[in-house]
Every structure is written in structure tokens, then in C-alpha cells.
């Protein structure tokens, strides 16, 4: 945009060589924290949960946000934001028995996730378990606070709500809440992904985890189970500061790029994968990924029923 105004040089002591560049927001900056290619996704696991994708496909929908990519013309930023991320998981964690050794409680939560099979279907013929856990009114979908548990057949048919007095063990909730958050991301991003290579179903190529929850191995496992990730699930080494890193990269690009040099070209020349990211899960698991795909329609129907129920109660 040009050099800083002489007023700020004389009044506040800025260097006259200081350049003013356009900045960006926290979520777009998070996308710039690493060379994110089309079909790559970022899941930010903080108090809220955010799902970001770089895509050349412009397919807006009322259920999510679509922005111009902050640096790359012709590309877009797909974004899902959820209120009930870490807060909801902590509620489930706190309902579990406290560790005898005085741990944080995440140890018990993680063990419960790993000990519960996908959708809690231990054997052929078992009903799949799904649920929604919303301490706060959610934004996507816009459903009132509450906890709801449902079951369906493995093919997604015969969706039934479970009465509170017929619920399942509290430990089961640890896996089901983590799955439900990932299933919502998969449901709403399904039209933006395609097979990353021959012989694979449509899914992200890589999934990068950032935020405090990126340190949790159980959450990483469920993200890989549900969302896939043909090349694996990775943790960014500055996971808690990804947006700050992306903002710094954008400033670097503004000041040091050569004529015609794209953001991706400049960052790729400086990017060293070793030491910058860590592979925390293998991602796509053949069979498991398809199992979640079979109940995706039932998950969507569960949301629709609850939305219709609330609308009916309000007399609309």
C-alpha cells in the first residue's frame, strides 16, 4: 500500500522505510500458516472448533462460510465454525471418573475413546450410536442447547432417539461426541472433496490440526477415522499460534516477494516440513471411513428432526 505517513514517523518514531500492507483475520491467517493445497484441510481445536479448506470450487451454502482466499486469486476459503468444541468435550470429560493420580481427566477421556469402537459397533448387527452435545446454542446447525442421543442401523436406516433413562454408559459419550463433531464437518464439506488419487473415496488429502486439542491423540484418531486424510493427519508445531504465524507469513510475502511471485511459491521456498509438522495419525482407514459414510444421512436426519422439533415447539 506504500510507505507509512510522515506524521507517524515524526510523531511516533516509525522508520520512514516502514511499509503499510493489508492484513487479514484470524481464520484466513490460520490458513496461511502452512502451504495449504487444494484438498488439504485444517481443523482448529480450541474452545470452539473451526474447519477450514482451500478450494478452487465456489459452492456457497447457507450452512457454511465462503471467502475469497486471502492471497490466491481464483481460490476460496471454506469455513465452518462451531461454538460447542472444546467446551462440549470438557463437559463429557468432567462427567467421567477422576484419575486417581490427580491427572487432568483427559487421560480417562482418551482411554474411553480408544476403548470404544467406531460408532460403538463392536459386532456386525450392532446399532450405530450418534449424538449431539450442545452446552450452548449451536450455529451449525442452529439448534438449542441440549444433549440428544440416537441410534440407527449400520446402513443408516431406522433412526431412533434414545430416551434419557435408556442411554449408554458415560464413557461411551467420549467417543460419540468426538465423532459427532467430525461427522458434522464431513457432512458439510462432502461436496468440496473428491478422491485424492485413484482407488480412494472422496476425502481431504491431508488434515492439519491446530489449537490446544491438537495435542490430544484420541481426538486425532477420531478425526482420521471420520474425515479420512489420504496422506495422514498432522499437527502443526506452532498449533496454538497458527494464526500469528500465518499473519507473519502474509507480511513477509508483502515485503519480500519478487515480481509475480505467489504466496505459495515464496512460502514453499522457505518451508521445511521436517520440524514444522508431526504426523499424528494415519488418517484414512479403509472400511472404517466407509462405515461413517453409511450413517452420514442418518446424522443429517438427526439434525433435521431436532430443528423441526424446536420449530414446532415455538409454534411456527
Short mmCIF file of C-alpha atoms in Angstrom, two decimals:
data_model
loop_
_atom_site.label_atom_id
_atom_site.label_comp_id
_atom_site.label_asym_id
_atom_site.label_seq_id
_atom_site.Cartn_x
_atom_site.Cartn_y
_atom_site.Cartn_z
CA UNK A 1 0.00 0.00 0.00
CA UNK A 2 3.03 2.26 0.32
CA UNK A 3 5.25 3.88 2.93
CA UNK A 4 3.97 4.99 6.30
CA UNK A 5 2.74 8.57 6.64
CA UNK A 6 5.37 11.16 7.66
CA UNK A 7 3.06 12.05 10.56
CA UNK A 8 3.65 8.67 12.23
CA UNK A 9 7.38 8.97 11.53
CA UNK A 10 7.65 12.31 13.33
CA UNK A 11 5.01 11.70 15.99
CA UNK A 12 5.77 8.12 17.00
CA UNK A 13 9.25 7.44 15.67
CA UNK A 14 8.43 4.92 12.96
CA UNK A 15 11.14 4.34 10.40
CA UNK A 16 10.41 6.20 7.15
CA UNK A 17 11.17 2.90 5.39
CA UNK A 18 8.21 1.21 7.15
CA UNK A 19 5.73 -0.17 4.62
CA UNK A 20 1.97 -0.45 5.21
CA UNK A 21 0.42 -3.70 3.99
CA UNK A 22 -3.15 -5.04 4.15
CA UNK A 23 -3.61 -7.61 6.90
CA UNK A 24 -6.26 -10.29 7.38
CA UNK A 25 -8.39 -12.00 10.01
CA UNK A 26 -7.55 -14.82 12.40
CA UNK A 27 -9.13 -17.64 10.40
CA UNK A 28 -7.71 -16.60 7.00
CA UNK A 29 -4.33 -16.16 8.69
CA UNK A 30 -4.55 -19.70 10.08
CA UNK A 31 -4.93 -20.94 6.50
CA UNK A 32 -1.67 -19.19 5.63
CA UNK A 33 0.33 -20.87 8.40
CA UNK A 34 1.48 -23.61 6.02
CA UNK A 35 1.45 -24.32 2.28
CA UNK A 36 -2.17 -25.47 2.16
CA UNK A 37 -3.01 -27.07 -1.17
CA UNK A 38 -6.47 -27.78 -2.55
CA UNK A 39 -7.96 -30.83 -0.78
CA UNK A 40 -5.93 -30.01 2.35
CA UNK A 41 -7.94 -29.15 5.46
CA UNK A 42 -7.21 -27.51 8.80
CA UNK A 43 -9.14 -28.37 11.95
CA UNK A 44 -8.67 -25.82 14.72
CA UNK A 45 -9.45 -27.45 18.07
CA UNK A 46 -9.88 -24.68 20.60
CA UNK A 47 -12.74 -23.57 22.84
CA UNK A 48 -14.69 -23.52 19.61
CA UNK A 49 -13.92 -25.73 16.63
CA UNK A 50 -13.18 -24.42 13.15
CA UNK A 51 -12.82 -26.39 9.91
CA UNK A 52 -11.00 -24.70 7.01
CA UNK A 53 -10.31 -25.81 3.45
CA UNK A 54 -8.57 -24.27 0.47
CA UNK A 55 -10.69 -24.96 -2.60
CA UNK A 56 -10.89 -23.74 -6.21
CA UNK A 57 -14.58 -24.72 -6.27
CA UNK A 58 -17.02 -21.91 -5.49
CA UNK A 59 -20.01 -23.65 -3.93
CA UNK A 60 -21.60 -21.33 -1.36
CA UNK A 61 -24.27 -22.58 1.01
CA UNK A 62 -26.17 -21.16 3.95
CA UNK A 63 -24.67 -23.81 6.24
CA UNK A 64 -21.10 -22.51 5.98
CA UNK A 65 -18.93 -19.53 5.07
CA UNK A 66 -17.16 -18.95 1.78
CA UNK A 67 -14.49 -16.26 1.40
CA UNK A 68 -12.02 -15.26 -1.24
CA UNK A 69 -8.68 -16.84 -0.44
CA UNK A 70 -6.54 -14.24 1.40
CA UNK A 71 -3.64 -14.48 -1.07
CA UNK A 72 -4.52 -16.68 -4.06
CA UNK A 73 -6.80 -15.39 -6.81
CA UNK A 74 -9.33 -17.95 -8.03
CA UNK A 75 -9.25 -19.92 -4.78
CA UNK A 76 -11.64 -19.75 -1.87
CA UNK A 77 -11.64 -20.39 1.84
CA UNK A 78 -14.34 -22.75 3.07
CA UNK A 79 -15.03 -22.32 6.79
CA UNK A 80 -17.20 -23.99 9.41
CA UNK A 81 -17.32 -22.52 12.92
CA UNK A 82 -18.79 -24.36 15.89
CA UNK A 83 -19.45 -22.92 19.34
CA UNK A 84 -19.52 -26.29 21.05
CA UNK A 85 -15.98 -27.52 20.52
CA UNK A 86 -13.62 -27.86 23.45
CA UNK A 87 -16.30 -26.67 25.86
CA UNK A 88 -18.57 -29.59 25.00
CA UNK A 89 -15.74 -32.12 25.14
CA UNK A 90 -14.74 -30.81 28.56
CA UNK A 91 -18.29 -31.35 29.82
CA UNK A 92 -18.06 -35.01 28.84
CA UNK A 93 -14.57 -35.29 30.33
CA UNK A 94 -15.76 -33.86 33.64
CA UNK A 95 -18.57 -36.43 33.83
CA UNK A 96 -16.05 -39.29 33.74
CA UNK A 97 -14.36 -40.70 36.86
CA UNK A 98 -11.48 -38.55 38.04
CA UNK A 99 -7.99 -40.08 37.66
CA UNK A 100 -6.68 -41.50 40.93
CA UNK A 101 -3.25 -39.95 40.30
CA UNK A 102 -4.64 -36.43 40.09
CA UNK A 103 -4.33 -36.10 36.31
CA UNK A 104 -6.23 -33.65 34.14
CA UNK A 105 -9.06 -36.04 33.29
CA UNK A 106 -8.10 -36.17 29.63
CA UNK A 107 -6.34 -39.45 30.35
CA UNK A 108 -9.70 -41.02 31.22
CA UNK A 109 -11.37 -39.36 28.24
CA UNK A 110 -8.70 -40.64 25.84
CA UNK A 111 -8.88 -44.17 27.20
CA UNK A 112 -12.66 -44.15 26.78
CA UNK A 113 -12.30 -43.03 23.15
CA UNK A 114 -9.73 -45.70 22.33
CA UNK A 115 -11.69 -48.42 24.14
CA UNK A 116 -14.91 -47.67 22.22
CA UNK A 117 -15.14 -48.95 18.62
CA UNK A 118 -16.31 -46.63 15.83
CA UNK A 119 -19.96 -45.69 16.43
CA UNK A 120 -19.77 -48.17 19.35
CA UNK A 121 -20.46 -51.01 16.90
CA UNK A 122 -18.43 -53.87 18.36
CA UNK A 123 -20.08 -56.59 16.26
CA UNK A 124 -21.92 -56.93 12.99
CA UNK A 125 -25.55 -56.11 13.60
CA UNK A 126 -24.91 -53.66 16.44
CA UNK A 127 -26.73 -50.35 16.13
CA UNK A 128 -24.64 -47.27 15.48
CA UNK A 129 -24.65 -44.62 18.19
CA UNK A 130 -24.73 -40.90 17.38
CA UNK A 131 -25.42 -37.80 19.40
CA UNK A 132 -25.37 -34.02 19.64
CA UNK A 133 -23.82 -32.34 22.68
CA UNK A 134 -24.55 -28.62 22.80
CA UNK A 135 -23.97 -26.78 26.10
CA UNK A 136 -24.61 -23.61 24.07
CA UNK A 137 -26.94 -22.93 21.16
CA UNK A 138 -25.01 -24.11 18.15
CA UNK A 139 -24.50 -22.13 14.97
CA UNK A 140 -24.14 -25.06 12.56
CA UNK A 141 -26.83 -26.34 12.80
CA UNK A 142 -28.74 -23.66 14.71
CA UNK A 143 -30.02 -25.99 17.44
CA UNK A 144 -30.89 -25.08 21.03
CA UNK A 145 -28.72 -26.19 23.97
CA UNK A 146 -29.13 -29.80 25.00
CA UNK A 147 -27.87 -33.35 24.66
CA UNK A 148 -29.52 -35.86 22.34
CA UNK A 149 -28.61 -39.49 21.70
CA UNK A 150 -29.76 -41.56 18.73
CA UNK A 151 -29.11 -44.99 17.27
CA UNK A 152 -29.55 -46.39 13.78
CA UNK A 153 -28.66 -49.49 11.83
CA UNK A 154 -25.22 -49.75 10.30
CA UNK A 155 -26.60 -48.73 6.91
CA UNK A 156 -28.10 -45.57 8.40
CA UNK A 157 -31.71 -46.76 8.41
CA UNK A 158 -34.17 -46.93 11.32
CA UNK A 159 -33.01 -43.79 13.13
CA UNK A 160 -34.37 -43.72 16.68
CA UNK A 161 -33.90 -41.33 19.57
CA UNK A 162 -32.75 -42.89 22.83
CA UNK A 163 -34.63 -41.98 25.99
CA UNK A 164 -32.56 -40.47 28.78
CA UNK A 165 -33.20 -43.42 31.06
CA UNK A 166 -32.14 -45.82 28.30
CA UNK A 167 -28.90 -44.07 27.46
CA UNK A 168 -25.48 -45.58 27.21
CA UNK A 169 -22.53 -45.54 29.63
CA UNK A 170 -20.93 -42.15 30.22
CA UNK A 171 -17.63 -43.47 28.88
CA UNK A 172 -19.27 -44.06 25.50
CA UNK A 173 -20.05 -40.34 25.23
CA UNK A 174 -16.33 -39.57 24.94
CA UNK A 175 -16.09 -41.21 21.53
CA UNK A 176 -19.58 -40.28 20.36
CA UNK A 177 -19.13 -36.54 20.99
CA UNK A 178 -15.80 -36.51 19.17
CA UNK A 179 -17.30 -38.44 16.27
CA UNK A 180 -20.33 -36.16 16.12
CA UNK A 181 -18.17 -33.06 15.74
CA UNK A 182 -16.18 -34.71 12.94
CA UNK A 183 -19.33 -36.07 11.25
CA UNK A 184 -20.74 -32.55 11.06
CA UNK A 185 -17.57 -31.39 9.29
CA UNK A 186 -17.71 -34.31 6.89
CA UNK A 187 -21.39 -33.75 6.13
CA UNK A 188 -20.91 -30.10 5.23
CA UNK A 189 -17.66 -30.45 3.29
CA UNK A 190 -18.63 -33.52 1.26
CA UNK A 191 -19.38 -31.54 -1.92
CA UNK A 192 -15.94 -29.93 -1.87
CA UNK A 193 -13.80 -33.06 -1.78
CA UNK A 194 -13.02 -35.64 -4.42
CA UNK A 195 -10.81 -38.74 -4.50
CA UNK A 196 -7.23 -37.57 -3.89
CA UNK A 197 -5.99 -40.43 -6.05
CA UNK A 198 -7.31 -43.45 -7.91
CA UNK A 199 -8.91 -46.15 -5.82
CA UNK A 200 -9.80 -43.93 -2.85
CA UNK A 201 -13.16 -42.42 -1.87
CA UNK A 202 -13.60 -38.64 -1.78
CA UNK A 203 -11.82 -37.11 1.22
CA UNK A 204 -9.21 -34.49 2.14
CA UNK A 205 -5.65 -35.17 1.03
CA UNK A 206 -4.12 -34.04 4.31
CA UNK A 207 -5.64 -32.84 7.55
CA UNK A 208 -3.71 -30.45 9.79
CA UNK A 209 -4.65 -29.98 13.44
CA UNK A 210 -4.01 -26.73 15.29
CA UNK A 211 -5.12 -25.36 18.66
CA UNK A 212 -4.96 -26.87 22.12
CA UNK A 213 -6.89 -30.01 21.14
CA UNK A 214 -4.27 -30.85 18.50
CA UNK A 215 -2.16 -32.33 21.31
CA UNK A 216 -4.80 -34.98 22.05
CA UNK A 217 -4.06 -38.36 20.39
CA UNK A 218 -7.61 -39.67 20.83
CA UNK A 219 -9.14 -36.69 19.02
CA UNK A 220 -6.56 -37.04 16.24
CA UNK A 221 -7.52 -40.69 15.85
CA UNK A 222 -11.23 -39.94 15.53
CA UNK A 223 -10.58 -37.09 13.09
CA UNK A 224 -8.69 -39.57 10.90
CA UNK A 225 -11.36 -42.24 11.27
CA UNK A 226 -14.23 -39.94 10.29
CA UNK A 227 -12.70 -37.35 7.93
CA UNK A 228 -10.04 -39.56 6.40
CA UNK A 229 -6.91 -37.85 5.16
CA UNK A 230 -5.30 -39.93 2.43
CA UNK A 231 -1.80 -38.72 3.36
CA UNK A 232 -2.42 -38.65 7.09
CA UNK A 233 -3.32 -36.30 9.94
CA UNK A 234 -0.66 -33.82 11.04
CA UNK A 235 -0.08 -31.43 13.92
CA UNK A 236 1.50 -28.04 13.26
CA UNK A 237 4.38 -27.41 15.65
CA UNK A 238 3.01 -23.94 16.50
CA UNK A 239 -0.53 -25.26 16.74
CA UNK A 240 -1.61 -22.74 19.36
CA UNK A 241 -0.22 -19.79 17.38
CA UNK A 242 -1.08 -20.75 13.81
CA UNK A 243 -2.94 -17.53 13.05
CA UNK A 244 0.01 -15.41 14.25
CA UNK A 245 2.38 -17.42 12.06
CA UNK A 246 0.09 -17.05 9.04
CA UNK A 247 -0.14 -13.30 9.58
CA UNK A 248 3.64 -13.07 9.75
CA UNK A 249 3.93 -15.04 6.50
CA UNK A 250 1.50 -12.66 4.82
CA UNK A 251 3.59 -9.68 5.91
CA UNK A 252 6.72 -11.44 4.66
CA UNK A 253 5.09 -12.04 1.29
CA UNK A 254 4.02 -8.41 1.03
CA UNK A 255 7.53 -7.11 1.72
CA UNK A 256 9.89 -9.66 0.17
CA UNK A 257 8.16 -11.20 -2.82
CA UNK A 258 9.65 -10.86 -6.25
CA UNK A 259 7.62 -9.55 -9.16
CA UNK A 260 4.88 -12.08 -9.89
CA UNK A 261 5.89 -14.40 -7.04
CA UNK A 262 2.86 -16.04 -5.46
CA UNK A 263 2.39 -16.54 -1.75
CA UNK A 264 2.67 -20.31 -2.15
CA UNK A 265 5.92 -20.00 -4.10
CA UNK A 266 7.52 -17.74 -1.51
CA UNK A 267 6.48 -19.85 1.48
CA UNK A 268 7.29 -23.16 -0.22
CA UNK A 269 10.87 -21.94 -0.77
CA UNK A 270 11.20 -21.39 3.00
CA UNK A 271 9.06 -24.29 4.20
CA UNK A 272 10.79 -27.29 5.72
CA UNK A 273 8.31 -30.00 6.54
CA UNK A 274 10.70 -31.74 8.90
CA UNK A 275 10.45 -29.99 12.23
CA UNK A 276 7.40 -27.97 11.20
CA UNK A 277 4.71 -30.64 11.33
CA UNK A 278 4.30 -34.00 13.00
CA UNK A 279 2.24 -36.89 11.66
CA UNK A 280 -0.10 -37.84 14.50
CA UNK A 281 -2.46 -40.29 12.78
CA UNK A 282 -2.51 -42.35 9.61
CA UNK A 283 -5.82 -40.80 8.55
CA UNK A 284 -7.87 -42.80 6.08
CA UNK A 285 -8.62 -46.36 7.19
CA UNK A 286 -10.29 -48.48 4.57
CA UNK A 287 -13.56 -49.87 5.92
CA UNK A 288 -13.75 -47.54 8.91
CA UNK A 289 -14.12 -44.46 6.71
CA UNK A 290 -16.92 -46.09 4.73
CA UNK A 291 -18.68 -47.10 7.96
CA UNK A 292 -19.08 -43.45 8.88
CA UNK A 293 -20.20 -42.66 5.35
CA UNK A 294 -23.04 -45.14 5.72
CA UNK A 295 -24.54 -43.21 8.65
CA UNK A 296 -23.93 -39.70 7.31
CA UNK A 297 -27.50 -39.46 6.03
CA UNK A 298 -28.83 -40.56 9.41
CA UNK A 299 -26.69 -37.91 11.10
CA UNK A 300 -28.20 -35.27 8.82
CA UNK A 301 -31.70 -36.59 9.54
CA UNK A 302 -31.00 -36.40 13.29
CA UNK A 303 -30.21 -32.70 12.95
CA UNK A 304 -33.30 -32.06 10.81
CA UNK A 305 -35.57 -33.76 13.32
CA UNK A 306 -34.28 -31.64 16.18
CA UNK A 307 -34.61 -28.45 14.14
CA UNK A 308 -38.19 -29.37 13.19
CA UNK A 309 -38.99 -30.27 16.80
CA UNK A 310 -37.83 -26.88 18.06
CA UNK A 311 -39.74 -25.08 15.32
CA UNK A 312 -42.90 -26.99 16.25
CA UNK A 313 -42.48 -26.17 19.94
CA UNK A 314 -42.19 -22.49 19.08
CA UNK A 315 -45.48 -22.71 17.18
CA UNK A 316 -44.08 -21.90 13.74
#
